[in-house]
Short mmCIF file of C-alpha atoms and ligand atoms in Angstrom, two decimals:
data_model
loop_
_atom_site.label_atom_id
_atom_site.label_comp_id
_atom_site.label_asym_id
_atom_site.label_seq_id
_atom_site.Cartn_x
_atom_site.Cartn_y
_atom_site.Cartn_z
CA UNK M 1 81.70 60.73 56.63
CA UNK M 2 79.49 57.72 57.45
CA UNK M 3 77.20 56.82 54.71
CA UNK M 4 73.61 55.04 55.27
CA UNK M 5 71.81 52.36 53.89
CA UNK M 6 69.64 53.82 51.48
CA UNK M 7 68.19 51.38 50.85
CA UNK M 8 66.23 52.13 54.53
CA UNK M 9 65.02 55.59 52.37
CA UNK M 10 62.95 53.17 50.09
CA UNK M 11 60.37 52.11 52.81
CA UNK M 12 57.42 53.76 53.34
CA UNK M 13 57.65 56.31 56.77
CA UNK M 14 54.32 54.82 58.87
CA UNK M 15 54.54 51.33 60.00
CA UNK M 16 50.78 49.81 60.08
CA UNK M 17 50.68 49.33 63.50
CA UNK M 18 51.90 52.91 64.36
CA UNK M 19 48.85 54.20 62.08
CA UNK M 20 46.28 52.35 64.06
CA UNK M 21 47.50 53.29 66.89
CA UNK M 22 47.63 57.44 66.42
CA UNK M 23 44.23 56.95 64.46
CA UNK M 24 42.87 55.23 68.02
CA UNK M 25 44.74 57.76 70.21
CA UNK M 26 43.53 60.57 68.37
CA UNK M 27 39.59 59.09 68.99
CA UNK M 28 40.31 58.25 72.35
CA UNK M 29 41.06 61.99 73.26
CA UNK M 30 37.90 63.11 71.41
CA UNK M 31 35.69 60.59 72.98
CA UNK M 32 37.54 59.89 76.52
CA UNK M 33 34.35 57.37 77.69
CA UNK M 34 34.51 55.39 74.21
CA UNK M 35 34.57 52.00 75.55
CA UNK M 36 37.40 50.62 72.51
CA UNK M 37 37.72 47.05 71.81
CA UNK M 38 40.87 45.93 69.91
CA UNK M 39 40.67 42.98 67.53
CA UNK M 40 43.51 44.63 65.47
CA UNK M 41 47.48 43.64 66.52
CA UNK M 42 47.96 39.54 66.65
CA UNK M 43 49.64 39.30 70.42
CA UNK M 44 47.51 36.77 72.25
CA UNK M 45 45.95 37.62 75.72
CA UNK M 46 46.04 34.39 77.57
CA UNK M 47 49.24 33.47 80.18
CA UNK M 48 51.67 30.94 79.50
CA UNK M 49 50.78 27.17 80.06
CA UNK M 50 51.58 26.53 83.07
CA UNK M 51 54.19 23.81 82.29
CA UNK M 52 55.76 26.52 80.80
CA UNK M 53 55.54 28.35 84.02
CA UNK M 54 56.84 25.73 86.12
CA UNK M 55 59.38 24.17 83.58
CA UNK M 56 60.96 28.43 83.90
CA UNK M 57 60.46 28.32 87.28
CA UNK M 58 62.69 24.94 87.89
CA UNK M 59 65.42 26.82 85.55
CA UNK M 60 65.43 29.60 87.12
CA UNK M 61 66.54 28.31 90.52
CA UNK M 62 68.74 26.23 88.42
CA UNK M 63 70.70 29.39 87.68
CA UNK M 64 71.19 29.89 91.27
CA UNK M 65 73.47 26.83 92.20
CA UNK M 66 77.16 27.20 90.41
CA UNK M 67 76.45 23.27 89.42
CA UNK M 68 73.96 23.75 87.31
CA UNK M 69 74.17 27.22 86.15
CA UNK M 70 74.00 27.69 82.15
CA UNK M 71 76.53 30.50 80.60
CA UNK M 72 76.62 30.32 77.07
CA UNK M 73 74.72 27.80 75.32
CA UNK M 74 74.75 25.69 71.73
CA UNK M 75 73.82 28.85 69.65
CA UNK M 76 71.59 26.17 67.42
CA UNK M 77 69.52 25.49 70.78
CA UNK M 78 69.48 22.63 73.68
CA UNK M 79 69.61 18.68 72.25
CA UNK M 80 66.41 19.10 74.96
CA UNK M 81 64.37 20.98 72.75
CA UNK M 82 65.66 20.39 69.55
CA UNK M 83 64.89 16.67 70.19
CA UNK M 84 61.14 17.67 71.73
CA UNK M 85 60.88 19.38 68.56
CA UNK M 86 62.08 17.51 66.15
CA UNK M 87 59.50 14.40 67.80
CA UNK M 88 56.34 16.20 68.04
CA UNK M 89 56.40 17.81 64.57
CA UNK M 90 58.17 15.19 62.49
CA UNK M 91 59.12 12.56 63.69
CA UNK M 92 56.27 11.33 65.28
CA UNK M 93 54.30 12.65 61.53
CA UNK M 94 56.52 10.41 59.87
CA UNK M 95 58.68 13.14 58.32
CA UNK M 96 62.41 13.09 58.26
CA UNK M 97 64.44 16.24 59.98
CA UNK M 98 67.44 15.58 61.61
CA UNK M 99 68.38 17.54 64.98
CA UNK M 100 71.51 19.64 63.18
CA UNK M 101 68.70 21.23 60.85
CA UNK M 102 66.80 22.78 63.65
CA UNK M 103 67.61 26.07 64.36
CA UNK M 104 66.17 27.12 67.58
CA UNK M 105 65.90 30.85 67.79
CA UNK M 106 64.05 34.04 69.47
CA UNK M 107 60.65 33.94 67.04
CA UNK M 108 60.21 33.44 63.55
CA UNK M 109 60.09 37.50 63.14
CA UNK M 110 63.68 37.48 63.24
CA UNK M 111 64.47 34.64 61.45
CA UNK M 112 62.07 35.17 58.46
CA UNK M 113 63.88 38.38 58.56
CA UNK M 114 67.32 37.45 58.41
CA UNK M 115 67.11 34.20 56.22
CA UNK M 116 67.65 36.37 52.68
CA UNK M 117 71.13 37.31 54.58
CA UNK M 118 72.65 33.88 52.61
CA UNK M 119 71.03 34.73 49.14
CA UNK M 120 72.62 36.59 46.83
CA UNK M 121 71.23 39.87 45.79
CA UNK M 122 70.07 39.22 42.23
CA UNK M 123 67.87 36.89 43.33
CA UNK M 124 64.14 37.77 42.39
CA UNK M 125 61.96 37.59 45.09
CA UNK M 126 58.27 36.40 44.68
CA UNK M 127 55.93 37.50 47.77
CA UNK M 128 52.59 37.10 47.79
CA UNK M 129 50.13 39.74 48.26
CA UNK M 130 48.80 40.46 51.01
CA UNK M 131 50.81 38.97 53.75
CA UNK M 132 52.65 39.58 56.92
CA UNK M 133 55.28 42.82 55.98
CA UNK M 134 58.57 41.21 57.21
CA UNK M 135 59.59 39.51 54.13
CA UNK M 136 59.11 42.36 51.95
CA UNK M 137 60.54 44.96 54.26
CA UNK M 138 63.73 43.35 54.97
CA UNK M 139 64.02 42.49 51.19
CA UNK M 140 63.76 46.52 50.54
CA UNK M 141 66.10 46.93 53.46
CA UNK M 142 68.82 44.36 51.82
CA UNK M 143 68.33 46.09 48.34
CA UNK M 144 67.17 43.27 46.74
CA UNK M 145 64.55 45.58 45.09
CA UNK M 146 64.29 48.59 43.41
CA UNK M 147 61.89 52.09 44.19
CA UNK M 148 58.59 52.17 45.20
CA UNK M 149 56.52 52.77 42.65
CA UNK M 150 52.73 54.93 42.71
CA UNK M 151 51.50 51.52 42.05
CA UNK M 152 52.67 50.43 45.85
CA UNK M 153 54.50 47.82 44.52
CA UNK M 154 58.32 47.84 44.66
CA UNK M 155 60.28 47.43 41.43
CA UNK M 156 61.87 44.00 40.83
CA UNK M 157 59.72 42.30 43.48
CA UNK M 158 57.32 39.69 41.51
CA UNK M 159 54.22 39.95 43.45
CA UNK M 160 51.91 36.62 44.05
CA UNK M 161 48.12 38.28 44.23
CA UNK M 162 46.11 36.20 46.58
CA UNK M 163 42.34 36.85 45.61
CA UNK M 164 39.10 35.52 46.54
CA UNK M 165 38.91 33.83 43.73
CA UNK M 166 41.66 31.41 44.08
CA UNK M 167 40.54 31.30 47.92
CA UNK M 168 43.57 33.73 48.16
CA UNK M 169 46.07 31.23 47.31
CA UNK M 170 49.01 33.16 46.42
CA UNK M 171 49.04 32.80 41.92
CA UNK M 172 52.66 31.35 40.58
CA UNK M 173 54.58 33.86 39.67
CA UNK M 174 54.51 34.67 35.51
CA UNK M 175 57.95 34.11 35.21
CA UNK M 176 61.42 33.06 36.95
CA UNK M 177 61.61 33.58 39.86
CA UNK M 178 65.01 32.44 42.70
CA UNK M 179 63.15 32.85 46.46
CA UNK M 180 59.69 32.38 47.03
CA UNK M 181 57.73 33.48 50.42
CA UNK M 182 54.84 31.35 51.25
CA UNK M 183 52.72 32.27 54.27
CA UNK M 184 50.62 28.96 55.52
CA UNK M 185 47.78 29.20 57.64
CA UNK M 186 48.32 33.23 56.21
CA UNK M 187 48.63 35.95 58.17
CA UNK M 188 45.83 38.13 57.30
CA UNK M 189 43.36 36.25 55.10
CA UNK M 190 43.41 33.15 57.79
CA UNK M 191 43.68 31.28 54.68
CA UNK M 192 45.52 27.79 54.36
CA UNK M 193 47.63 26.06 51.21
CA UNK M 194 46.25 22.37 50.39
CA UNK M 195 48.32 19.64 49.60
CA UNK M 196 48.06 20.28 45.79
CA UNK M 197 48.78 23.78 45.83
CA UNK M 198 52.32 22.85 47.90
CA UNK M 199 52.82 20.59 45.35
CA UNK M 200 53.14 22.67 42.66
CA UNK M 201 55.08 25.05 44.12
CA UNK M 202 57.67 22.31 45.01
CA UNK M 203 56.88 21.52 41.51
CA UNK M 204 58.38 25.14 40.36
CA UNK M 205 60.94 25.58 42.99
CA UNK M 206 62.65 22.22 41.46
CA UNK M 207 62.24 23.24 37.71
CA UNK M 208 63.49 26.42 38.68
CA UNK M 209 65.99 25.80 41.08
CA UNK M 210 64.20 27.74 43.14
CA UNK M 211 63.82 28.22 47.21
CA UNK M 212 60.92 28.07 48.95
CA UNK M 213 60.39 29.85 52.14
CA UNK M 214 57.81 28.91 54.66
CA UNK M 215 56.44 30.55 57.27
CA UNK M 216 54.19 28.26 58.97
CA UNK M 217 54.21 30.27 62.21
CA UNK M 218 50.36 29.49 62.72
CA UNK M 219 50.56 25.88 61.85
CA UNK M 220 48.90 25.13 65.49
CA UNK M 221 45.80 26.53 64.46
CA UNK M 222 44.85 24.22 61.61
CA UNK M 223 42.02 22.01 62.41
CA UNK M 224 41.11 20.17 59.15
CA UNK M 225 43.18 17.03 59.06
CA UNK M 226 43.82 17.57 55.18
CA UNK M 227 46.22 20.23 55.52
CA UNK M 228 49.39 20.40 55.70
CA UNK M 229 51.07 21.30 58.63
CA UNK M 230 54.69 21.09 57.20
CA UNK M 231 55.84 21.69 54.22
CA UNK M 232 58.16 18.54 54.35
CA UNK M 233 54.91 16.53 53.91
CA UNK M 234 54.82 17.61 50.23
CA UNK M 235 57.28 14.86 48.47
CA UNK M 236 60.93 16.69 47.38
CA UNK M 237 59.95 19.41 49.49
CA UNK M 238 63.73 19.37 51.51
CA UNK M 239 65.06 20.15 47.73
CA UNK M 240 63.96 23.00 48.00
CA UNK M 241 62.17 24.42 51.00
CA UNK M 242 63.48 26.04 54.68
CA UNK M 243 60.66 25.79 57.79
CA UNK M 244 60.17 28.51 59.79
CA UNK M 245 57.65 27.72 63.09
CA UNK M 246 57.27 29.83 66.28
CA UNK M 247 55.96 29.22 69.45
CA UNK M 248 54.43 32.73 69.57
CA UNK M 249 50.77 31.85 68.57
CA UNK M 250 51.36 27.97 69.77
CA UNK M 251 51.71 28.34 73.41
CA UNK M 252 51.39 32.34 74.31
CA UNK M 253 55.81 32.89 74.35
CA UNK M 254 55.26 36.44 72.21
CA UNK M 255 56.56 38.04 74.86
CA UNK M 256 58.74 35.01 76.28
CA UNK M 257 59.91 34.79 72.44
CA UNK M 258 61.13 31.09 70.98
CA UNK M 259 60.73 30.11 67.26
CA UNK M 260 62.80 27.88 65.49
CA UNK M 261 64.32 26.93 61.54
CA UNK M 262 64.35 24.07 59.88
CA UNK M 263 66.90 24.09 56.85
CA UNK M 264 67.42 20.14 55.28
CA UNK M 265 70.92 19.20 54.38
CA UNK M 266 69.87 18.19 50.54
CA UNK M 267 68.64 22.46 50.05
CA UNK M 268 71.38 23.86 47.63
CA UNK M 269 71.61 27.28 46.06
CA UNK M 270 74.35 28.34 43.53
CA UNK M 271 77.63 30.42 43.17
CA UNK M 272 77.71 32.38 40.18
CA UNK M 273 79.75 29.72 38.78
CA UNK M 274 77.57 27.79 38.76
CA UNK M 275 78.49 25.54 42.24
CA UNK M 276 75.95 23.53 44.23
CA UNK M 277 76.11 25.19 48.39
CA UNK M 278 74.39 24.00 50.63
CA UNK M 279 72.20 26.35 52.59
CA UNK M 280 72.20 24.66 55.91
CA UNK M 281 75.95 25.24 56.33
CA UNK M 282 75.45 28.99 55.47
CA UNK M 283 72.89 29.49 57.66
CA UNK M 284 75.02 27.62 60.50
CA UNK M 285 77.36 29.58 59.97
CA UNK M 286 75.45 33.12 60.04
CA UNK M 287 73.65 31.81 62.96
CA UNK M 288 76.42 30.85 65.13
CA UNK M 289 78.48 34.43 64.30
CA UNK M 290 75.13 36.50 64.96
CA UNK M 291 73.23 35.11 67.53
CA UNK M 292 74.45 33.66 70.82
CA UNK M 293 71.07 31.25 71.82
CA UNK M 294 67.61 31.36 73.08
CA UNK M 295 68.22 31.56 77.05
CA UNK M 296 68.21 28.46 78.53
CA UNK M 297 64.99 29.28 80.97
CA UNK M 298 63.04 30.26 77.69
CA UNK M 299 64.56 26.98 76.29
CA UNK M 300 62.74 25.28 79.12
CA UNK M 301 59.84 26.73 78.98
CA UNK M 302 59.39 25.99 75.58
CA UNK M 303 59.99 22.25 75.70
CA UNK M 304 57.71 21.17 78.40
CA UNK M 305 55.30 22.31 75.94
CA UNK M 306 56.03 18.70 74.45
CA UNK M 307 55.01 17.03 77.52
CA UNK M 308 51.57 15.31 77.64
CA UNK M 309 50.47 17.79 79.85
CA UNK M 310 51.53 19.95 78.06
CA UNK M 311 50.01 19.23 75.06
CA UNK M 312 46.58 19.17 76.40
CA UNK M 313 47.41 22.75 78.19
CA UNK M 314 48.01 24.42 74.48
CA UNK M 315 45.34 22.19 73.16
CA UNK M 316 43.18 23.91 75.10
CA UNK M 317 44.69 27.72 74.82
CA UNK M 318 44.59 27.26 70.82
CA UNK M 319 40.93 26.15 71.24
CA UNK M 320 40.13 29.11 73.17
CA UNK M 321 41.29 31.50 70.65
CA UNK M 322 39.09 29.32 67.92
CA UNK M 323 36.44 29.34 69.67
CA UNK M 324 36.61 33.17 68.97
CA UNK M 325 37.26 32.69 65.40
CA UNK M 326 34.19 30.73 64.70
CA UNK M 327 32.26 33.45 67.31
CA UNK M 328 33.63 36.07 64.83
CA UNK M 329 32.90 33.87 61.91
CA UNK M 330 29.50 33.06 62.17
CA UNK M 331 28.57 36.26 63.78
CA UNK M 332 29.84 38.81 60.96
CA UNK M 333 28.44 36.29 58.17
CA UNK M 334 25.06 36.61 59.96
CA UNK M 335 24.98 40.19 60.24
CA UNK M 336 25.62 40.06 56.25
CA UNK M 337 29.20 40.48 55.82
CA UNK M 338 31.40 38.38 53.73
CA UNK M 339 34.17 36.36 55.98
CA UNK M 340 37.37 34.33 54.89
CA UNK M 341 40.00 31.93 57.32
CA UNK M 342 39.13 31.56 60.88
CA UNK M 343 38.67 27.76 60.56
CA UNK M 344 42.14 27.08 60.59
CA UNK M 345 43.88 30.06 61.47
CA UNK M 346 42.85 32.77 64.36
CA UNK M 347 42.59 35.47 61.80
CA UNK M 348 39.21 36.44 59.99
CA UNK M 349 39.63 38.40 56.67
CA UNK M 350 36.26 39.89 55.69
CA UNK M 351 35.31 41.73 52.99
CA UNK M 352 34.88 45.76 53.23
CA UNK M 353 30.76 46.48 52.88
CA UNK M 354 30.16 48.12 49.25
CA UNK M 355 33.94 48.37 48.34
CA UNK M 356 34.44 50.46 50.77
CA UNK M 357 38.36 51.64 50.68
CA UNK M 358 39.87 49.60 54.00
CA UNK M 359 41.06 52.62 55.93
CA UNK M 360 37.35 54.29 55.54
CA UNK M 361 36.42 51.27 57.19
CA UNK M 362 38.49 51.28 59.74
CA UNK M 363 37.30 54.83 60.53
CA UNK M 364 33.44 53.59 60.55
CA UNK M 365 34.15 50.76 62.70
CA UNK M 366 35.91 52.87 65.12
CA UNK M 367 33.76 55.42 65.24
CA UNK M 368 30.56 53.80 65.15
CA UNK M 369 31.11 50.46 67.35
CA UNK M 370 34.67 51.46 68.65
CA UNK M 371 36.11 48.25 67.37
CA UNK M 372 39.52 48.52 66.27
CA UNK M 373 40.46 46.13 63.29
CA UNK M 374 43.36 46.08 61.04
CA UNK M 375 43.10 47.67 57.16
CA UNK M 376 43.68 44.92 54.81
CA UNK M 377 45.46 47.21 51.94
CA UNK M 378 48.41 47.74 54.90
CA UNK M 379 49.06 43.90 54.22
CA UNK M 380 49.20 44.70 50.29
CA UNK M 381 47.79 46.39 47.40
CA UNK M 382 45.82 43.23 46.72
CA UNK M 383 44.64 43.77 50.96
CA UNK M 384 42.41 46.97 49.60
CA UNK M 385 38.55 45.89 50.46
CA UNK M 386 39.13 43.78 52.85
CA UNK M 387 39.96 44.13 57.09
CA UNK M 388 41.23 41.80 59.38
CA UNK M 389 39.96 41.17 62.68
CA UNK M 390 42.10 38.93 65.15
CA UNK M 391 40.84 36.11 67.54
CA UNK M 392 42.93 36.50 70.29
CA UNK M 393 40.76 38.80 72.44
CA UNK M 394 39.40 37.77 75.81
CA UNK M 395 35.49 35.74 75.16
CA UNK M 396 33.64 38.71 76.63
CA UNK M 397 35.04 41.37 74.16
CA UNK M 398 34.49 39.12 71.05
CA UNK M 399 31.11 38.38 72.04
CA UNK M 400 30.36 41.86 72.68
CA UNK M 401 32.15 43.12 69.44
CA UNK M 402 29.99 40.69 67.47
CA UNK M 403 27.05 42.12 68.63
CA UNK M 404 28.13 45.64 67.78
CA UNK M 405 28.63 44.30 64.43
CA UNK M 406 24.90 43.01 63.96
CA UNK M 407 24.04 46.56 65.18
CA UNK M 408 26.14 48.33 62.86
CA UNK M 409 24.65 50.32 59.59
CA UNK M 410 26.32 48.56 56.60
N1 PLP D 1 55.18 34.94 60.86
C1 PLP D 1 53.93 35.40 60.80
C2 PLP D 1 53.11 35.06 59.62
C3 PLP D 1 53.41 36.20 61.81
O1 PLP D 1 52.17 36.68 61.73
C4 PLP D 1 54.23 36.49 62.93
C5 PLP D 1 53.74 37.34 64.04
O2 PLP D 1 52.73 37.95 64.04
C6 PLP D 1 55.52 36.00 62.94
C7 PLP D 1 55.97 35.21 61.91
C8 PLP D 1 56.46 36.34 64.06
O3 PLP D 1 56.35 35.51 65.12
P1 PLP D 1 57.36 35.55 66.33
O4 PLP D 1 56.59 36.08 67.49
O5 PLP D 1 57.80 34.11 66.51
O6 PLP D 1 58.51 36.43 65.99
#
């Protein structure tokens, strides 16, 4: 007899997404001519940059000639793009990485995902609240935690509430705690952490021997020059800290799919004796048995992005989609709502008109202006009252849901 993972049986049957998307089918075949207009999943809508497109297109008929045809390749990624990387976003920023702690990969998804793989697990995992579902899920999948409780909180999982009071900066955790999840520009409240806030949590992580992991998948989209784009700008922050970045949201690949992971050599955890590891060699070494590369074409594709043309081309696809975000912005704050991020993220987290619970608001909005959102309280318990619309429509269908905003009965 084979036995499961029971752990699986601890998560919650509907996945967000899958919610949304009966709720909207389920309108749709009541009101056939409702003309729907989806600010809700975060998948962009403009094409690749077109060095992209030509950089795949050269690799492609690459593949066709035996003498430079790729088979297997470095499972850590190409010196190409490891060094294009490791240039553009430290480098050249005066930050030290060196090229064997990049980890190139297919999206940060997978490797947020897999990263608690090489902790141990009685670790206690802080998370803040609300954010993007992966960490906690695959926690709850690896049995780091115990039952759901009526609460919505899992048991043994120290929850970081992010509120608008603290400009939903996730709080420190009230005691211990071994792994920490920090989410920066945040996916949903749009939110970013300043330079003092990362300071104090490298502050904990090295009291408490304590890692720090951070997902900075939307770092693109920060346009104030006071925040950090890396957490390796915060001083002692390789102690204690692993990188995650994507070029999802940076230069259209969710589809194409290329992230990557930094891990510095100094990060250590601990046997339970006690012994100083390093995590870079256990991640190596998980990376290289489980995953066999990005392809080389994606590879490609991704790196030209590094080019000076190439900068300018995702300069200009990142300023598209915030353009929305200040369209959204300014529009829902003038029609009398109450509107966080969007200034240096393409999310905008507004607050739910009198309280209202976010899944009755998602209702309204659909059936009143056919906008479909996303209900905060399916990022978190502390998500409840709030909604979060997403920038990454086409211009015409965030102007137009704007204005169905201003016409809607709060
Ligand atoms: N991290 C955050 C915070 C995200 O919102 C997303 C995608 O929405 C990801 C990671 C995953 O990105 P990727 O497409 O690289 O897997």
């Amino acid at each position: 007899m084979a036995f499961i993972n029971e752990n699986y049986l601890k998560l919650p049957g509907s996945y967000l997404f899958a919610e949304i998307a009966r709720r909207v089918n389920a309108f749709k075949e009541v009101n056939p001519s409702a003309d729907v207009i989806r600010l809700g999943i975060g998948d962009v809508t403009l094409p690749l940059p077109q060095v992209s497109i030509e950089a795949m297109h050269k690799a492609v008929d690459e593949m066709a000639v035996k003498e430079t045809f790729r088979g297997y390749g470095p499972e850590q990624g190409y010196d190409f793009l490891i060094e294009a990387i490791r240039e553009a976003n430290y480098t050249s920023r005066g930050l030290k990485v060196d090229s064997d702690e990049i980890f190139v990969s297919d999206g940060s998804k997978s490797d947020c995902a897999n990263i608690q793989e090489i902790f141990g697990l009685d670790n206690v995992v802080a998370i803040p609240d609300p954010v993007y579902p992966v960490y906690l899920d695959t926690n709850v999948m690896a049995g780091r935690t115990g039952e759901l409780g009526a609460d919505g909180h899992f048991a043994g999982v120290s929850y970081l509430p992010c509120t608008a009071e603290s400009g939903f900066a996730p709080s420190m955790p009230e005691g211990h705690v071994d792994m920490i999840y920090l989410c920066s520009p945040n996916n949903p409240t749009g939110t970013t952490l300043s330079r003092e806030q990362l300071e104090a949590w490298v502050a904990y992580a090295r009291k408490e021997k304590a890692v720090i992991l951070y997902d900075s998948a939307y770092a693109a989209y920060i346009t104030e020059d006071n925040v950090p784009r890396s957490i390796y700008e915060i001083e002692g922050a390789r102690e204690v800290a692993i990188e995650f970045r994507s070029f999802s949201k940076t230069a259209g690949f969710t589809g194409t799919r290329c992230g990557y992971t930094v891990v510095p050599k100094e990060l250590m955890a601990y046997t339970k004796n006690g012994e100083a590891r390093d995590l870079r060699s256990l991640w190596n070494r998980r990376h290289t048995t489980k995953f066999n590369g990005t392809p080389y074409i994606i590879q490609r594709g991704a790196a030209a992005i590094y080019t000076k043309e190439g900068q300018a081309q995702i300069k200009e696809l990142v300023g598209y989609y915030m353009e929305n975000a200040r369209i959204i912005r300014e529009g829902l704050t003038s029609a009398g709502l109450t509107c966080f991020g969007g200034v240096n993220a393409p999310y905008i987290w507004l607050q739910t008109p009198n309280n209202m619970p976010s899944w009755d608001f998602f209702n309204k909005l659909l059936s009143e202006a056919n906008i479909v959102g996303t209900p905060g309280a399916g990022f978190g318990s502390c998500g409840e009252g709030y909604f979060r619309l997403t920038a990454f429509g086409d211009r015409e269908n965030t102007l137009r849901a704007v204005e169905r905003f201003k016409n809607l009965k709060l």
